[in-house]
Tab-separated table of C-alpha atoms and ligand atoms in Angstrom:
chain	number	residue	atom	x	y	z
A	1	UNK	CA	0.000	0.000	0.000
A	2	UNK	CA	1.372	3.387	-1.021
A	3	UNK	CA	1.618	6.237	1.475
A	4	UNK	CA	-1.199	8.798	1.083
A	5	UNK	CA	-0.091	11.820	-0.992
A	6	UNK	CA	0.301	15.103	0.877
A	7	UNK	CA	-2.011	17.913	-0.237
A	8	UNK	CA	-1.998	21.666	0.451
A	9	UNK	CA	-5.178	23.618	-0.191
A	10	UNK	CA	-4.604	27.327	-0.750
A	11	UNK	CA	-7.971	28.947	-0.023
A	12	UNK	CA	-9.498	25.971	1.793
A	13	UNK	CA	-12.430	27.925	3.251
A	14	UNK	CA	-13.761	29.006	-0.155
A	15	UNK	CA	-16.155	27.268	-2.501
A	16	UNK	CA	-13.430	25.306	-4.343
A	17	UNK	CA	-11.542	24.646	-1.099
A	18	UNK	CA	-14.594	23.111	0.571
A	19	UNK	CA	-15.348	20.979	-2.503
A	20	UNK	CA	-11.731	19.789	-2.514
A	21	UNK	CA	-11.936	18.751	1.146
A	22	UNK	CA	-15.146	16.889	0.352
A	23	UNK	CA	-13.381	14.841	-2.360
A	24	UNK	CA	-10.265	14.246	-0.216
A	25	UNK	CA	-12.369	13.045	2.726
A	26	UNK	CA	-13.767	10.283	0.482
A	27	UNK	CA	-10.253	8.916	-0.089
A	28	UNK	CA	-8.253	8.977	3.149
A	29	UNK	CA	-6.194	6.024	1.888
A	30	UNK	CA	-4.987	8.091	-1.113
A	31	UNK	CA	-4.568	11.628	0.258
A	32	UNK	CA	-3.493	13.366	3.429
A	33	UNK	CA	-4.254	17.027	4.133
A	34	UNK	CA	-0.945	18.679	5.049
A	35	UNK	CA	-1.859	22.374	4.976
A	36	UNK	CA	-4.992	24.523	4.870
A	37	UNK	CA	-5.083	28.281	4.324
A	38	UNK	CA	-7.568	31.150	4.525
A	39	UNK	CA	-7.620	34.925	4.351
A	40	UNK	CA	-9.081	36.199	7.652
A	41	UNK	CA	-11.900	33.882	8.721
A	42	UNK	CA	-10.156	32.121	11.611
A	43	UNK	CA	-13.439	30.575	12.758
A	44	UNK	CA	-13.859	28.656	9.492
A	45	UNK	CA	-10.219	27.533	9.427
A	46	UNK	CA	-10.411	26.422	13.078
A	47	UNK	CA	-13.357	24.188	12.225
A	48	UNK	CA	-11.497	22.749	9.225
A	49	UNK	CA	-8.442	22.053	11.422
A	50	UNK	CA	-10.662	20.176	13.849
A	51	UNK	CA	-12.152	18.076	11.045
A	52	UNK	CA	-9.107	17.458	8.845
A	53	UNK	CA	-6.168	17.753	11.269
A	54	UNK	CA	-3.575	19.277	8.948
A	55	UNK	CA	0.039	19.808	10.050
A	56	UNK	CA	-0.096	23.481	9.027
A	57	UNK	CA	-2.741	26.210	8.980
A	58	UNK	CA	-2.022	29.577	7.384
A	59	UNK	CA	-3.965	32.799	7.766
A	60	UNK	CA	-3.038	35.562	5.324
A	61	UNK	CA	-4.078	38.070	7.975
A	62	UNK	CA	-1.594	38.078	10.910
A	63	UNK	CA	-4.190	39.127	13.510
A	64	UNK	CA	-6.446	36.255	12.465
A	65	UNK	CA	-3.414	33.945	12.630
A	66	UNK	CA	-2.918	34.871	16.289
A	67	UNK	CA	-6.577	34.217	17.053
A	68	UNK	CA	-6.357	30.842	15.362
A	69	UNK	CA	-3.174	29.987	17.263
A	70	UNK	CA	-4.783	30.796	20.617
A	71	UNK	CA	-7.904	28.775	19.917
A	72	UNK	CA	-6.009	25.767	18.568
A	73	UNK	CA	-3.854	25.738	21.703
A	74	UNK	CA	-6.940	25.943	23.907
A	75	UNK	CA	-8.356	22.965	22.014
A	76	UNK	CA	-4.998	21.087	22.276
A	77	UNK	CA	-4.815	20.787	18.504
A	78	UNK	CA	-1.223	20.235	17.367
A	79	UNK	CA	-1.321	22.437	14.247
A	80	UNK	CA	1.519	24.753	13.288
A	81	UNK	CA	0.060	28.181	12.485
A	82	UNK	CA	1.793	30.431	9.963
A	83	UNK	CA	0.870	33.921	8.782
A	84	UNK	CA	1.016	36.143	5.730
A	85	UNK	CA	2.444	35.734	2.249
A	86	UNK	CA	5.545	33.915	3.518
A	87	UNK	CA	3.372	31.314	5.246
A	88	UNK	CA	1.322	30.737	2.096
A	89	UNK	CA	4.445	30.317	-0.037
A	90	UNK	CA	5.986	27.968	2.503
A	91	UNK	CA	3.062	25.518	2.597
A	92	UNK	CA	2.862	25.595	-1.221
A	93	UNK	CA	6.426	24.249	-1.387
A	94	UNK	CA	6.713	21.793	1.547
A	95	UNK	CA	8.659	18.637	0.668
A	96	UNK	CA	5.914	16.381	2.070
A	97	UNK	CA	3.344	17.958	-0.277
A	98	UNK	CA	2.752	16.519	-3.764
A	99	UNK	CA	-0.469	18.260	-4.833
A	100	UNK	CA	-1.272	21.946	-4.323
A	101	UNK	CA	-4.829	23.096	-4.898
A	102	UNK	CA	-4.560	26.753	-5.929
A	103	UNK	CA	-7.988	28.070	-4.900
A	104	UNK	CA	-7.312	31.560	-3.575
A	105	UNK	CA	-9.429	34.105	-5.415
A	106	UNK	CA	-7.757	36.873	-7.414
A	107	UNK	CA	-4.245	38.253	-7.708
A	108	UNK	CA	-3.574	37.344	-4.051
A	109	UNK	CA	-3.095	33.761	-5.240
A	110	UNK	CA	-0.284	34.496	-7.682
A	111	UNK	CA	2.779	34.231	-5.427
A	112	UNK	CA	1.832	31.049	-3.535
A	113	UNK	CA	0.680	29.375	-6.771
A	114	UNK	CA	3.946	30.317	-8.426
A	115	UNK	CA	5.815	28.968	-5.377
A	116	UNK	CA	4.074	25.609	-5.887
A	117	UNK	CA	5.096	25.562	-9.568
A	118	UNK	CA	8.681	26.467	-8.674
A	119	UNK	CA	8.759	23.638	-6.138
A	120	UNK	CA	7.775	21.212	-8.929
A	121	UNK	CA	4.396	20.254	-7.441
A	122	UNK	CA	1.268	19.092	-9.191
A	123	UNK	CA	-0.618	22.396	-9.321
A	124	UNK	CA	-4.389	22.048	-9.444
A	125	UNK	CA	-5.245	25.450	-10.840
A	126	UNK	CA	-8.586	27.016	-9.906
A	127	UNK	CA	-7.075	30.484	-9.396
A	128	UNK	CA	-7.338	31.548	-13.052
A	129	UNK	CA	-6.389	35.148	-12.201
A	130	UNK	CA	-2.814	33.983	-11.436
A	131	UNK	CA	-2.419	32.596	-14.949
A	132	UNK	CA	-4.155	35.571	-16.574
A	133	UNK	CA	-1.767	37.983	-14.856
A	134	UNK	CA	1.459	36.094	-15.268
A	135	UNK	CA	0.893	33.598	-18.106
A	136	UNK	CA	4.393	33.546	-19.647
A	137	UNK	CA	6.215	33.485	-16.294
A	138	UNK	CA	3.916	30.897	-14.825
A	139	UNK	CA	4.186	28.529	-17.797
A	140	UNK	CA	7.973	28.942	-17.820
A	141	UNK	CA	8.129	28.088	-14.087
A	142	UNK	CA	6.049	24.946	-14.711
A	143	UNK	CA	8.407	23.836	-17.493
A	144	UNK	CA	11.651	24.721	-15.724
A	145	UNK	CA	10.779	23.059	-12.441
A	146	UNK	CA	9.008	19.989	-13.820
A	147	UNK	CA	5.676	20.896	-12.227
A	148	UNK	CA	2.404	19.396	-13.478
A	149	UNK	CA	-0.386	21.832	-14.257
A	150	UNK	CA	-3.919	20.452	-14.112
A	151	UNK	CA	-6.859	22.775	-14.754
A	152	UNK	CA	-9.725	22.842	-12.255
A	153	UNK	CA	-11.846	25.414	-14.070
A	154	UNK	CA	-14.578	23.128	-15.416
A	155	UNK	CA	-14.147	24.294	-19.035
A	156	UNK	CA	-10.386	23.878	-19.062
A	157	UNK	CA	-10.586	20.588	-17.262
A	158	UNK	CA	-13.047	19.452	-19.951
A	159	UNK	CA	-10.704	20.601	-22.743
A	160	UNK	CA	-7.782	18.848	-21.044
A	161	UNK	CA	-9.857	15.656	-21.005
A	162	UNK	CA	-10.726	16.046	-24.720
A	163	UNK	CA	-7.091	16.517	-25.813
A	164	UNK	CA	-4.786	13.565	-26.463
A	165	UNK	CA	-2.171	12.666	-23.831
A	166	UNK	CA	1.100	14.492	-24.453
A	167	UNK	CA	-0.500	17.339	-26.410
A	168	UNK	CA	1.402	19.801	-24.218
A	169	UNK	CA	4.712	18.887	-25.800
A	170	UNK	CA	3.471	18.516	-29.357
A	171	UNK	CA	1.088	21.502	-29.520
A	172	UNK	CA	-2.452	21.835	-30.829
A	173	UNK	CA	-1.521	21.649	-34.512
A	174	UNK	CA	0.319	18.341	-34.160
A	175	UNK	CA	-2.678	17.032	-32.215
A	176	UNK	CA	-4.926	17.915	-35.199
A	177	UNK	CA	-6.985	20.449	-33.249
A	178	UNK	CA	-8.929	23.018	-35.271
A	179	UNK	CA	-10.741	24.915	-32.514
A	180	UNK	CA	-11.306	24.960	-28.798
A	181	UNK	CA	-14.976	25.541	-28.007
A	182	UNK	CA	-15.232	27.149	-24.600
A	183	UNK	CA	-18.775	26.837	-23.300
A	184	UNK	CA	-20.403	29.216	-20.833
A	185	UNK	CA	-23.877	29.382	-19.319
A	186	UNK	CA	-24.303	33.044	-20.240
A	187	UNK	CA	-24.780	33.908	-16.554
A	188	UNK	CA	-27.893	35.085	-14.703
A	189	UNK	CA	-28.508	38.065	-17.045
A	190	UNK	CA	-28.405	36.253	-20.376
A	191	UNK	CA	-31.978	37.291	-21.162
A	192	UNK	CA	-32.374	40.337	-18.889
A	193	UNK	CA	-33.449	43.401	-20.915
A	194	UNK	CA	-30.395	45.555	-21.551
A	195	UNK	CA	-31.858	48.677	-19.892
A	196	UNK	CA	-32.319	46.771	-16.612
A	197	UNK	CA	-28.656	45.768	-16.309
A	198	UNK	CA	-27.708	49.091	-14.682
A	199	UNK	CA	-30.116	48.348	-11.829
A	200	UNK	CA	-29.136	44.799	-10.907
A	201	UNK	CA	-27.995	44.164	-7.331
A	202	UNK	CA	-25.007	42.148	-6.031
A	203	UNK	CA	-27.325	39.398	-4.787
A	204	UNK	CA	-28.977	39.087	-8.204
A	205	UNK	CA	-25.560	38.984	-9.862
A	206	UNK	CA	-24.400	36.246	-7.462
A	207	UNK	CA	-27.441	34.038	-8.056
A	208	UNK	CA	-25.883	31.911	-10.767
A	209	UNK	CA	-28.317	29.550	-12.515
A	210	UNK	CA	-26.124	26.401	-12.431
A	211	UNK	CA	-23.184	26.844	-10.054
A	212	UNK	CA	-22.763	27.969	-6.440
A	213	UNK	CA	-19.458	29.865	-6.279
A	214	UNK	CA	-17.603	32.621	-4.408
A	215	UNK	CA	-18.946	36.159	-4.917
A	216	UNK	CA	-16.120	37.450	-7.105
A	217	UNK	CA	-16.355	34.699	-9.724
A	218	UNK	CA	-20.157	34.911	-9.549
A	219	UNK	CA	-20.050	38.575	-10.568
A	220	UNK	CA	-17.474	37.718	-13.250
A	221	UNK	CA	-19.891	35.110	-14.581
A	222	UNK	CA	-22.654	37.695	-14.700
A	223	UNK	CA	-20.557	40.233	-16.664
A	224	UNK	CA	-19.054	37.399	-18.768
A	225	UNK	CA	-15.631	38.697	-17.715
A	226	UNK	CA	-15.208	35.199	-16.295
A	227	UNK	CA	-15.404	33.841	-19.843
A	228	UNK	CA	-12.958	36.555	-20.885
A	229	UNK	CA	-10.486	35.486	-18.194
A	230	UNK	CA	-11.050	31.892	-19.308
A	231	UNK	CA	-10.113	32.725	-22.909
A	232	UNK	CA	-6.776	34.028	-21.640
A	233	UNK	CA	-6.450	31.018	-19.327
A	234	UNK	CA	-7.054	28.644	-22.270
A	235	UNK	CA	-4.492	30.490	-24.349
A	236	UNK	CA	-1.771	29.772	-21.793
A	237	UNK	CA	-2.831	26.298	-20.737
A	238	UNK	CA	-3.147	24.923	-24.259
A	239	UNK	CA	-0.841	27.259	-26.203
A	240	UNK	CA	-3.906	28.199	-28.255
A	241	UNK	CA	-3.883	31.339	-30.417
A	242	UNK	CA	-6.917	33.600	-29.758
A	243	UNK	CA	-8.426	32.854	-33.181
A	244	UNK	CA	-8.611	29.160	-32.298
A	245	UNK	CA	-10.665	29.793	-29.148
A	246	UNK	CA	-14.393	30.225	-29.604
A	247	UNK	CA	-16.991	30.937	-26.928
A	248	UNK	CA	-20.307	29.083	-27.182
A	249	UNK	CA	-23.163	29.960	-24.841
A	250	UNK	CA	-24.765	26.800	-23.475
A	251	UNK	CA	-27.277	27.710	-20.757
A	252	UNK	CA	-27.632	24.201	-19.237
A	253	UNK	CA	-23.910	23.776	-18.312
A	254	UNK	CA	-23.986	20.053	-19.080
A	255	UNK	CA	-21.306	20.165	-21.768
A	256	UNK	CA	-18.326	21.730	-20.013
A	257	UNK	CA	-16.372	22.479	-23.219
A	258	UNK	CA	-15.329	20.839	-26.487
A	259	UNK	CA	-12.387	20.304	-28.803
A	260	UNK	CA	-12.927	20.254	-32.567
A	261	UNK	CA	-10.451	18.295	-34.696
A	262	UNK	CA	-9.519	18.870	-38.327
A	263	UNK	CA	-11.310	15.689	-39.446
A	264	UNK	CA	-14.629	17.130	-38.251
A	265	UNK	CA	-14.756	15.208	-34.961
A	266	UNK	CA	-15.814	17.130	-31.886
A	267	UNK	CA	-15.004	15.714	-28.461
A	268	UNK	CA	-16.961	17.030	-25.511
A	269	UNK	CA	-16.839	16.382	-21.787
A	270	UNK	CA	-20.242	16.228	-20.114
A	271	UNK	CA	-21.338	15.926	-16.537
A	272	UNK	CA	-23.623	17.215	-13.861
A	273	UNK	CA	-22.418	20.750	-13.013
A	274	UNK	CA	-20.420	19.911	-9.869
A	275	UNK	CA	-16.856	21.142	-9.267
A	276	UNK	CA	-16.014	17.911	-7.463
A	277	UNK	CA	-15.754	16.229	-10.884
A	278	UNK	CA	-12.829	18.338	-12.200
A	279	UNK	CA	-11.275	18.346	-8.713
A	280	UNK	CA	-11.334	14.527	-8.511
A	281	UNK	CA	-10.064	14.292	-12.089
A	282	UNK	CA	-7.059	16.515	-11.402
A	283	UNK	CA	-6.267	14.854	-8.074
A	284	UNK	CA	-6.221	11.356	-9.560
A	285	UNK	CA	-5.059	11.959	-13.153
A	286	UNK	CA	-4.283	9.831	-15.103
A	287	UNK	CA	-6.441	7.583	-12.948
A	288	UNK	CA	-10.064	8.195	-11.968
A	289	UNK	CA	-11.604	8.703	-8.575
A	290	UNK	CA	-15.175	8.780	-7.217
A	291	UNK	CA	-16.073	12.434	-6.572
A	292	UNK	CA	-19.517	12.316	-4.994
A	293	UNK	CA	-21.063	14.072	-8.018
A	294	UNK	CA	-24.486	12.958	-9.240
A	295	UNK	CA	-24.381	10.956	-12.470
A	296	UNK	CA	-26.088	12.229	-15.605
A	297	UNK	CA	-29.356	10.605	-16.563
A	298	UNK	CA	-29.673	11.260	-20.295
A	299	UNK	CA	-33.331	10.292	-20.361
A	300	UNK	CA	-34.018	13.114	-17.887
A	301	UNK	CA	-31.971	15.784	-19.673
A	302	UNK	CA	-34.038	18.512	-21.233
A	303	UNK	CA	-32.815	19.959	-24.495
A	304	UNK	CA	-29.275	21.269	-24.767
A	305	UNK	CA	-29.141	24.761	-26.292
A	306	UNK	CA	-26.269	26.646	-27.936
A	307	UNK	CA	-25.957	30.310	-28.906
A	308	UNK	CA	-23.334	32.793	-29.990
A	309	UNK	CA	-22.257	35.154	-27.189
A	310	UNK	CA	-23.672	38.677	-27.182
A	311	UNK	CA	-20.540	40.829	-27.358
A	312	UNK	CA	-22.587	44.056	-27.247
A	313	UNK	CA	-24.385	43.180	-24.022
A	314	UNK	CA	-21.224	41.900	-22.331
A	315	UNK	CA	-18.250	44.099	-23.287
A	316	UNK	CA	-15.990	42.191	-20.875
A	317	UNK	CA	-15.599	39.412	-23.390
A	318	UNK	CA	-14.360	41.756	-26.098
A	319	UNK	CA	-12.039	43.522	-23.676
A	320	UNK	CA	-10.446	40.201	-22.722
A	321	UNK	CA	-9.921	39.192	-26.370
A	322	UNK	CA	-8.350	42.605	-27.008
A	323	UNK	CA	-6.058	42.322	-23.957
A	324	UNK	CA	-4.914	38.914	-25.127
A	325	UNK	CA	-4.186	40.286	-28.615
A	326	UNK	CA	-2.249	43.209	-27.111
A	327	UNK	CA	-0.264	40.851	-24.894
A	328	UNK	CA	2.437	41.921	-22.423
A	329	UNK	CA	0.963	43.273	-19.220
A	330	UNK	CA	-2.471	44.010	-20.784
A	331	UNK	CA	-4.121	40.888	-19.251
A	332	UNK	CA	-2.695	41.811	-15.817
A	333	UNK	CA	-4.175	45.311	-16.199
A	334	UNK	CA	-7.544	43.869	-17.256
A	335	UNK	CA	-7.560	41.486	-14.300
A	336	UNK	CA	-6.571	44.037	-11.653
A	337	UNK	CA	-9.071	46.674	-12.826
A	338	UNK	CA	-11.776	44.027	-12.895
A	339	UNK	CA	-11.007	42.961	-9.318
A	340	UNK	CA	-11.326	46.564	-8.109
A	341	UNK	CA	-14.533	47.157	-10.079
A	342	UNK	CA	-16.150	43.909	-8.878
A	343	UNK	CA	-15.312	44.738	-5.259
A	344	UNK	CA	-16.789	48.229	-5.673
A	345	UNK	CA	-19.941	46.729	-7.202
A	346	UNK	CA	-20.261	44.189	-4.364
A	347	UNK	CA	-19.969	47.104	-1.909
A	348	UNK	CA	-22.616	48.990	-3.938
A	349	UNK	CA	-20.198	51.814	-4.780
A	350	UNK	CA	-20.724	51.407	-8.537
A	351	UNK	CA	-23.357	49.961	-10.816
A	352	UNK	CA	-23.075	46.584	-12.509
A	353	UNK	CA	-22.641	48.272	-15.893
A	354	UNK	CA	-19.680	50.263	-14.555
A	355	UNK	CA	-17.549	47.123	-14.291
A	356	UNK	CA	-16.543	46.886	-17.985
A	357	UNK	CA	-16.273	50.679	-18.133
A	358	UNK	CA	-13.691	50.661	-15.327
A	359	UNK	CA	-11.731	47.893	-17.041
A	360	UNK	CA	-11.772	49.702	-20.373
A	361	UNK	CA	-10.600	52.928	-18.715
A	362	UNK	CA	-7.688	51.147	-16.993
A	363	UNK	CA	-6.661	49.485	-20.258
A	364	UNK	CA	-6.621	52.909	-21.922
A	365	UNK	CA	-4.778	54.667	-19.104
A	366	UNK	CA	-2.086	52.218	-18.065
A	367	UNK	CA	0.844	51.729	-20.420
A	368	UNK	CA	1.370	48.126	-21.494
A	369	UNK	CA	4.863	46.719	-21.190
A	370	UNK	CA	6.594	43.492	-22.098
A	371	UNK	CA	6.416	40.844	-19.358
A	372	UNK	CA	10.001	40.336	-18.270
A	373	UNK	CA	9.837	39.729	-14.564
A	374	UNK	CA	7.358	39.411	-11.755
A	375	UNK	CA	8.129	43.018	-10.879
A	376	UNK	CA	6.784	44.159	-14.275
A	377	UNK	CA	3.535	42.292	-13.612
A	378	UNK	CA	3.098	43.532	-10.066
A	379	UNK	CA	3.745	47.112	-11.239
A	380	UNK	CA	1.071	46.783	-13.946
A	381	UNK	CA	-1.322	45.288	-11.389
A	382	UNK	CA	-0.736	48.198	-8.989
A	383	UNK	CA	-1.077	50.853	-11.714
A	384	UNK	CA	-4.327	49.314	-12.946
A	385	UNK	CA	-5.756	49.226	-9.417
A	386	UNK	CA	-4.894	52.893	-9.037
A	387	UNK	CA	-6.504	53.818	-12.359
A	388	UNK	CA	-9.638	51.812	-11.532
A	389	UNK	CA	-9.936	53.458	-8.111
A	390	UNK	CA	-9.524	56.851	-9.777
A	391	UNK	CA	-12.456	56.135	-12.093
A	392	UNK	CA	-14.595	55.004	-9.180
A	393	UNK	CA	-13.653	57.974	-6.963
A	394	UNK	CA	-14.609	60.502	-9.630
A	395	UNK	CA	-18.079	59.026	-10.256
A	396	UNK	CA	-21.197	59.018	-8.092
A	397	UNK	CA	-22.834	55.628	-7.428
A	398	UNK	CA	-25.484	56.657	-9.982
A	399	UNK	CA	-22.999	56.357	-12.843
B	1	NAD	P1	-14.177	31.989	-2.597
B	1	NAD	O1	-14.330	33.458	-2.441
B	1	NAD	O2	-15.305	31.103	-2.212
B	1	NAD	O3	-12.872	31.506	-1.772
B	1	NAD	C1	-11.669	32.169	-1.852
B	1	NAD	C2	-10.641	31.573	-0.890
B	1	NAD	O4	-9.451	32.373	-0.988
B	1	NAD	C3	-11.058	31.591	0.571
B	1	NAD	O5	-10.538	30.456	1.237
B	1	NAD	C4	-10.382	32.863	1.108
B	1	NAD	O6	-10.099	32.779	2.506
B	1	NAD	C5	-9.105	32.891	0.291
B	1	NAD	N1	-8.606	34.253	0.094
B	1	NAD	C6	-9.306	35.320	-0.377
B	1	NAD	N2	-8.522	36.413	-0.418
B	1	NAD	C7	-7.302	36.042	0.026
B	1	NAD	C8	-6.082	36.731	0.232
B	1	NAD	N3	-5.957	38.051	-0.017
B	1	NAD	N4	-5.028	36.037	0.688
B	1	NAD	C9	-5.125	34.718	0.974
B	1	NAD	N5	-6.268	34.012	0.806
B	1	NAD	C10	-7.344	34.658	0.345
B	1	NAD	O7	-13.753	31.735	-4.117
B	1	NAD	P2	-14.008	30.435	-5.017
B	1	NAD	O8	-15.312	30.513	-5.670
B	1	NAD	O9	-13.656	29.208	-4.243
B	1	NAD	O10	-12.914	30.675	-6.163
B	1	NAD	C11	-11.527	30.452	-5.957
B	1	NAD	C12	-10.810	30.511	-7.287
B	1	NAD	O11	-11.264	29.425	-8.083
B	1	NAD	C13	-11.081	31.778	-8.094
B	1	NAD	O12	-9.923	32.146	-8.779
B	1	NAD	C14	-12.161	31.357	-9.072
B	1	NAD	O13	-12.117	32.082	-10.276
B	1	NAD	C15	-11.776	29.906	-9.318
B	1	NAD	N6	-12.899	29.055	-9.742
B	1	NAD	C16	-13.948	28.848	-8.902
B	1	NAD	C17	-15.014	28.059	-9.309
B	1	NAD	C18	-16.160	27.767	-8.384
B	1	NAD	O14	-17.029	26.964	-8.722
B	1	NAD	N7	-16.244	28.377	-7.212
B	1	NAD	C19	-15.020	27.498	-10.599
B	1	NAD	C20	-13.927	27.735	-11.432
B	1	NAD	C21	-12.871	28.517	-10.994
B	2	MG	MG1	-15.190	28.114	-15.530
């Protein structure tokens, strides 16, 4: 019997983190939770420590780390508590860890996810923002340090499953791929009259028809910026030029994405919309593992619909394609401005329709440079946040 593989979950208290723990708990003979991390909710991480007994627990917020430390001691739980960015990077690179689930939301996940790649781990990538910001550096780190990169985003996991083994070395052309068809549900406002979009509330935006997710990605799904980020993510993961990536709206979220080959074949991955499926796939690959997801009953499936995306209604999609075409730090600028705009919308400081406007403004204002080092990316990220905040500060909430 092999030793269980050590796993670190970056962002264990979030939607993906909790789903990952659910899958791991089904297979205690195969996996061992080594480290769990959260931002500032020490209560939630304390409960996870009680249930999963990791060796390490990291809180990004140092005050929350102290609270966690005190309460773990009181409960006689032998968990080593670490704090801040250094703590996150350390647990991403521990020698006893083989798999790192990168499930922190936003740019905050970049450094620990990169640390996992540099330590040659299997990186289970949910944190798409990290790849959007730092695509060339991240992919180079994976190659140089012999890391394995497995996509968790349901679409990219589906595409990975529809590509032949070894495609990463040979490239899409050698694999005979004509197009990658990235499906998306169209979000909660797919059919909402255009003039009502300015009035939608954060709770309406977060009520996704098929998936229950964290609030940031839920808003991204509503603006379709999530699909935009996913186009950039697909570009890096599969070395796919933008013109070979096509978005198809598929409201039922049963087909998670497709790959079209030059002979006319189209391979699709289907399943009940449940993130435990891609999580189990990436944990076990190239084997398979029970995930707890419900199985599809084809006789009960209603019709599957497909539409072209509405670029006019959802400018985020066009902005992402443009940022990818521009290259350099443009995707990092797009991502950072979007994070600021989404946060402002969730705090009701700007309207829903302001989100793409803020992103467009930042892309116009911040100079794009060639991605040479991490410093270049972090500078672009900071400049874009500043530009986005400027836009927001000079507008009333009515705009
Ligand atoms: P979430 O908001 O539910 O969870 C985020 C996690 O990150 C939490 O554990 C939180 O404590 C941690 N975190 C937040 N800010 C942090 C910071 N500054 N420093 C350290 N930790 C921090 O988000 P989620 O829905 O689980 O999404 C996580 C990532 O996975 C995102 O990048 C998202 O795009 C991606 N993703 C999610 C889903 C989904 O179904 N939820 C699907 C595909 C991709
Ligand atoms: Mg997705």
